[in-house]
Amino acid sequence: MKRVNASLPYPFEYEAGRAALLVIDMQNDFCAPGGFGERLGNDIAPARRIIPAIAGVLEAAREAGLLVIHTREGHLPDLSDCPPAKLERSRKQGAGIGDPGPMGRILIRGERGHDIVAELAPAAGEPVVDKPGKGAFYATDLERMLREREIEHLILTGVTTHVCVHTTLREANDRGYRCLVLEDATAAFDPADHEAALHMVRQQGGIFGWTSSSAAFIRSLRV
Ligand code: TIU
């Protein structure tokens, strides 16, 4: 059993063979100029700033043989998997899903904006889960993948802490997974949203799970 001593609200214990690292939505659409995130009116700098921390966690997780799963938020070119409510709101915000942008059509599968940033490119054999929603469990194969591999613990990284990371965390929590959110390997466009989202994880005795630094998690992997 491995143990993250410095996690909150108390030490997080896990078995490496039953843990998976989730890298959530580290796509150009959230991390690059002109993408969905920036067009919604956000500062993308916090999303870019966590790339080195995630790269460090990825390296340690691969070295330790952890299952690594990447996710991407996006829609089919004909928008048939995009709920009208989501589409309408994106258009009102000036970030119309499917509209042309500097990296191809916004939030559409197969376009450059939908790609994972080059620094965090999935390694051969690492599953990439394409999801139409904020949560990685809704309308995807993620749960089946995790059950097949008898995964019980999830380490969450990526963007944004209060939206896709939190929705995935809540979905995972209801399915019985024990979740650790890495504070410096997740980001929201507004740091206040990030802090609030982390607080919500560990309040009430860890109502959704645990939080720790990526360094503390990496240390736990290497002992
Ligand atoms: N990946 C993800 O978090 N999708 C979002 O739309 N996030 C926002 O914060 N808008």
Tab-separated table of C-alpha atoms and ligand atoms in Angstrom:
chain	number	residue	atom	x	y	z
A	1	MET	CA	0.000	0.000	0.000
A	2	LYS	CA	1.266	3.472	-0.838
A	3	ARG	CA	0.504	6.538	1.229
A	4	VAL	CA	0.438	10.283	0.534
A	5	ASN	CA	1.259	11.632	3.995
A	6	ALA	CA	0.705	15.311	3.219
A	7	SER	CA	-2.760	14.996	1.662
A	8	LEU	CA	-5.853	16.665	3.135
A	9	PRO	CA	-7.990	16.035	5.091
A	10	TYR	CA	-5.837	13.010	6.074
A	11	PRO	CA	-3.344	10.619	4.382
A	12	PHE	CA	-4.524	9.074	1.104
A	13	GLU	CA	-3.654	5.377	0.764
A	14	TYR	CA	-3.702	3.490	-2.528
A	15	GLU	CA	-2.397	0.459	-4.324
A	16	ALA	CA	-0.414	1.411	-7.464
A	17	GLY	CA	-1.887	-1.503	-9.433
A	18	ARG	CA	-5.415	-0.323	-8.659
A	19	ALA	CA	-4.834	3.388	-9.269
A	20	ALA	CA	-5.234	5.396	-12.453
A	21	LEU	CA	-4.015	8.868	-13.336
A	22	LEU	CA	-6.639	10.947	-15.142
A	23	VAL	CA	-5.418	13.882	-17.228
A	24	ILE	CA	-8.558	15.880	-17.922
A	25	ASP	CA	-9.055	18.058	-21.013
A	26	MET	CA	-5.505	19.445	-21.398
A	27	GLN	CA	-6.474	20.503	-24.918
A	28	ASN	CA	-5.606	23.478	-27.073
A	29	ASP	CA	-9.239	24.574	-26.736
A	30	PHE	CA	-8.626	25.250	-23.037
A	31	CYS	CA	-4.890	26.031	-23.021
A	32	ALA	CA	-4.117	27.886	-26.266
A	33	PRO	CA	-4.987	31.392	-27.513
A	34	GLY	CA	-8.199	31.572	-29.549
A	35	GLY	CA	-9.603	28.339	-28.104
A	36	PHE	CA	-12.949	27.711	-26.430
A	37	GLY	CA	-11.696	28.705	-22.954
A	38	GLU	CA	-10.272	32.060	-24.017
A	39	ARG	CA	-13.279	32.886	-26.201
A	40	LEU	CA	-15.531	32.364	-23.202
A	41	GLY	CA	-13.746	35.426	-21.795
A	42	ASN	CA	-11.151	33.664	-19.631
A	43	ASP	CA	-7.448	34.139	-18.953
A	44	ILE	CA	-5.818	30.880	-20.090
A	45	ALA	CA	-2.496	31.520	-18.288
A	46	PRO	CA	-3.421	29.377	-15.236
A	47	ALA	CA	-4.230	26.442	-17.540
A	48	ARG	CA	-0.867	26.726	-19.293
A	49	ARG	CA	1.019	27.115	-16.013
A	50	ILE	CA	0.163	23.587	-14.812
A	51	ILE	CA	1.599	21.838	-17.896
A	52	PRO	CA	5.052	21.211	-16.288
A	53	ALA	CA	3.482	19.827	-13.078
A	54	ILE	CA	1.294	17.417	-15.059
A	55	ALA	CA	4.313	16.400	-17.154
A	56	GLY	CA	6.139	15.521	-13.925
A	57	VAL	CA	3.223	13.472	-12.601
A	58	LEU	CA	2.870	11.705	-15.972
A	59	GLU	CA	6.537	10.760	-15.952
A	60	ALA	CA	6.360	9.351	-12.417
A	61	ALA	CA	3.085	7.520	-13.088
A	62	ARG	CA	4.449	5.914	-16.269
A	63	GLU	CA	7.630	4.898	-14.431
A	64	ALA	CA	5.537	3.267	-11.687
A	65	GLY	CA	3.331	1.482	-14.222
A	66	LEU	CA	0.095	3.271	-13.276
A	67	LEU	CA	-2.754	3.245	-15.752
A	68	VAL	CA	-2.846	6.684	-17.437
A	69	ILE	CA	-6.066	7.888	-19.079
A	70	HIS	CA	-6.469	11.169	-20.951
A	71	THR	CA	-9.819	12.838	-21.621
A	72	ARG	CA	-10.944	15.403	-24.183
A	73	GLU	CA	-14.138	17.448	-24.213
A	74	GLY	CA	-15.617	17.901	-27.666
A	75	HIS	CA	-18.367	17.147	-30.148
A	76	LEU	CA	-18.983	15.333	-33.399
A	77	PRO	CA	-18.692	17.523	-36.525
A	78	ASP	CA	-22.479	17.402	-37.036
A	79	LEU	CA	-23.037	18.487	-33.387
A	80	SER	CA	-25.463	15.582	-32.900
A	81	ASP	CA	-23.970	14.913	-29.439
A	82	CYS	CA	-24.138	18.559	-28.334
A	83	PRO	CA	-27.231	19.396	-26.281
A	84	PRO	CA	-29.056	22.473	-27.652
A	85	ALA	CA	-28.773	24.148	-24.250
A	86	LYS	CA	-24.948	23.881	-24.330
A	87	LEU	CA	-24.796	25.064	-27.946
A	88	GLU	CA	-27.066	28.069	-27.298
A	89	ARG	CA	-25.058	29.198	-24.290
A	90	SER	CA	-21.730	28.838	-26.120
A	91	ARG	CA	-23.046	31.055	-28.949
A	92	LYS	CA	-24.289	33.685	-26.491
A	93	GLN	CA	-20.808	33.740	-24.962
A	94	GLY	CA	-19.099	34.309	-28.331
A	95	ALA	CA	-17.542	30.829	-28.306
A	96	GLY	CA	-20.042	29.000	-30.506
A	97	ILE	CA	-19.329	25.271	-30.520
A	98	GLY	CA	-18.625	24.297	-34.142
A	99	ASP	CA	-17.876	27.871	-35.237
A	100	PRO	CA	-14.589	28.492	-37.074
A	101	GLY	CA	-11.619	29.580	-34.942
A	102	PRO	CA	-7.845	29.880	-35.321
A	103	MET	CA	-7.434	26.154	-34.514
A	104	GLY	CA	-10.322	24.875	-36.626
A	105	ARG	CA	-13.942	24.510	-35.525
A	106	ILE	CA	-14.348	25.194	-31.809
A	107	LEU	CA	-14.572	22.110	-29.560
A	108	ILE	CA	-14.984	19.704	-32.488
A	109	ARG	CA	-13.331	16.284	-32.591
A	110	GLY	CA	-10.517	16.036	-35.128
A	111	GLU	CA	-9.736	19.764	-35.103
A	112	ARG	CA	-6.437	21.148	-33.763
A	113	GLY	CA	-8.210	22.909	-30.919
A	114	HIS	CA	-9.466	19.537	-29.713
A	115	ASP	CA	-5.938	18.052	-29.553
A	116	ILE	CA	-4.132	17.546	-26.286
A	117	VAL	CA	-1.252	20.036	-25.884
A	118	ALA	CA	1.988	18.691	-27.373
A	119	GLU	CA	3.834	18.659	-24.030
A	120	LEU	CA	1.317	16.168	-22.588
A	121	ALA	CA	0.779	13.992	-25.660
A	122	PRO	CA	-0.568	10.533	-24.733
A	123	ALA	CA	2.004	7.733	-24.928
A	124	ALA	CA	1.338	4.673	-27.096
A	125	GLY	CA	-1.348	2.500	-25.519
A	126	GLU	CA	-2.711	5.154	-23.137
A	127	PRO	CA	-6.495	5.408	-23.566
A	128	VAL	CA	-7.970	8.740	-24.641
A	129	VAL	CA	-11.615	9.163	-23.617
A	130	ASP	CA	-13.622	11.554	-25.786
A	131	LYS	CA	-16.545	13.024	-23.866
A	132	PRO	CA	-19.372	15.327	-24.879
A	133	GLY	CA	-19.987	16.563	-21.339
A	134	LYS	CA	-18.081	18.017	-18.451
A	135	GLY	CA	-17.897	14.696	-16.594
A	136	ALA	CA	-15.699	11.906	-18.000
A	137	PHE	CA	-18.218	9.169	-17.069
A	138	TYR	CA	-21.243	10.550	-18.943
A	139	ALA	CA	-21.688	8.943	-22.401
A	140	THR	CA	-18.207	7.324	-22.390
A	141	ASP	CA	-16.569	3.925	-21.787
A	142	LEU	CA	-14.554	5.164	-18.826
A	143	GLU	CA	-16.371	3.191	-16.131
A	144	ARG	CA	-16.092	-0.070	-18.090
A	145	MET	CA	-12.360	0.549	-18.637
A	146	LEU	CA	-11.783	1.133	-14.948
A	147	ARG	CA	-13.884	-1.869	-13.827
A	148	GLU	CA	-12.104	-4.185	-16.281
A	149	ARG	CA	-8.760	-3.179	-14.774
A	150	GLU	CA	-10.120	-3.312	-11.179
A	151	ILE	CA	-9.167	0.319	-10.561
A	152	GLU	CA	-10.279	1.701	-7.187
A	153	HIS	CA	-8.251	4.909	-6.851
A	154	LEU	CA	-8.194	7.898	-9.181
A	155	ILE	CA	-5.621	10.693	-9.270
A	156	LEU	CA	-7.152	13.751	-10.941
A	157	THR	CA	-5.255	16.413	-12.895
A	158	GLY	CA	-6.205	18.861	-15.644
A	159	VAL	CA	-8.685	21.663	-16.326
A	160	THR	CA	-10.782	23.211	-15.096
A	161	THR	CA	-10.809	22.390	-11.391
A	162	HIS	CA	-14.377	23.569	-10.768
A	163	VAL	CA	-15.916	22.369	-14.051
A	164	CYS	CA	-14.628	19.202	-15.766
A	165	VAL	CA	-12.362	18.037	-12.935
A	166	HIS	CA	-15.106	18.529	-10.335
A	167	THR	CA	-17.866	16.971	-12.441
A	168	THR	CA	-15.658	13.937	-13.058
A	169	LEU	CA	-14.728	13.795	-9.368
A	170	ARG	CA	-18.396	13.838	-8.345
A	171	GLU	CA	-19.320	11.168	-10.886
A	172	ALA	CA	-16.389	9.028	-9.684
A	173	ASN	CA	-17.238	9.524	-6.032
A	174	ASP	CA	-20.805	8.295	-6.534
A	175	ARG	CA	-19.404	5.217	-8.300
A	176	GLY	CA	-17.225	4.371	-5.297
A	177	TYR	CA	-13.801	5.512	-6.482
A	178	ARG	CA	-11.384	7.028	-3.989
A	179	CYS	CA	-10.161	10.274	-5.523
A	180	LEU	CA	-7.103	12.448	-4.969
A	181	VAL	CA	-7.043	15.869	-6.677
A	182	LEU	CA	-3.562	17.326	-7.275
A	183	GLU	CA	-3.653	21.005	-6.304
A	184	ASP	CA	-0.840	22.279	-8.552
A	185	ALA	CA	-1.694	19.978	-11.473
A	186	THR	CA	-5.250	21.319	-11.779
A	187	ALA	CA	-6.307	24.865	-12.636
A	188	ALA	CA	-9.315	27.091	-13.159
A	189	PHE	CA	-9.207	30.258	-15.249
A	190	ASP	CA	-10.002	32.241	-12.079
A	191	PRO	CA	-7.774	31.239	-9.127
A	192	ALA	CA	-10.705	31.890	-6.732
A	193	ASP	CA	-12.711	29.136	-8.476
A	194	HIS	CA	-9.706	26.799	-8.176
A	195	GLU	CA	-9.338	27.414	-4.425
A	196	ALA	CA	-13.069	27.053	-3.821
A	197	ALA	CA	-13.170	23.791	-5.780
A	198	LEU	CA	-10.263	22.330	-3.789
A	199	HIS	CA	-11.898	23.402	-0.530
A	200	MET	CA	-15.107	21.605	-1.559
A	201	VAL	CA	-13.210	18.332	-2.067
A	202	ARG	CA	-11.746	18.130	1.429
A	203	GLN	CA	-14.420	19.834	3.562
A	204	GLN	CA	-16.743	17.738	5.777
A	205	GLY	CA	-13.979	15.208	6.365
A	206	GLY	CA	-13.243	14.788	2.654
A	207	ILE	CA	-16.773	14.719	1.272
A	208	PHE	CA	-15.500	14.068	-2.275
A	209	GLY	CA	-11.978	12.821	-1.517
A	210	TRP	CA	-8.509	14.159	-0.872
A	211	THR	CA	-6.171	16.889	-2.160
A	212	SER	CA	-2.368	17.054	-2.180
A	213	SER	CA	0.522	18.601	-4.083
A	214	SER	CA	1.898	16.743	-7.060
A	215	ALA	CA	5.294	16.522	-5.304
A	216	ALA	CA	3.702	14.689	-2.366
A	217	PHE	CA	1.984	12.263	-4.739
A	218	ILE	CA	5.199	11.653	-6.713
A	219	ARG	CA	7.096	11.002	-3.446
A	220	SER	CA	4.490	8.398	-2.467
A	221	LEU	CA	4.940	6.629	-5.814
A	222	ARG	CA	8.700	6.408	-5.502
A	223	VAL	CA	9.026	4.947	-1.973
B	1	TIU	N1	-12.797	21.012	-19.437
B	1	TIU	C1	-13.590	21.923	-18.874
B	1	TIU	O1	-13.450	22.259	-17.706
B	1	TIU	N2	-14.529	22.548	-19.681
B	1	TIU	C2	-15.004	23.815	-19.505
B	1	TIU	O2	-15.828	24.303	-20.261
B	1	TIU	N3	-14.486	24.518	-18.462
B	1	TIU	C3	-14.725	25.824	-18.154
B	1	TIU	O3	-14.266	26.252	-17.097
B	1	TIU	N4	-15.422	26.584	-18.974
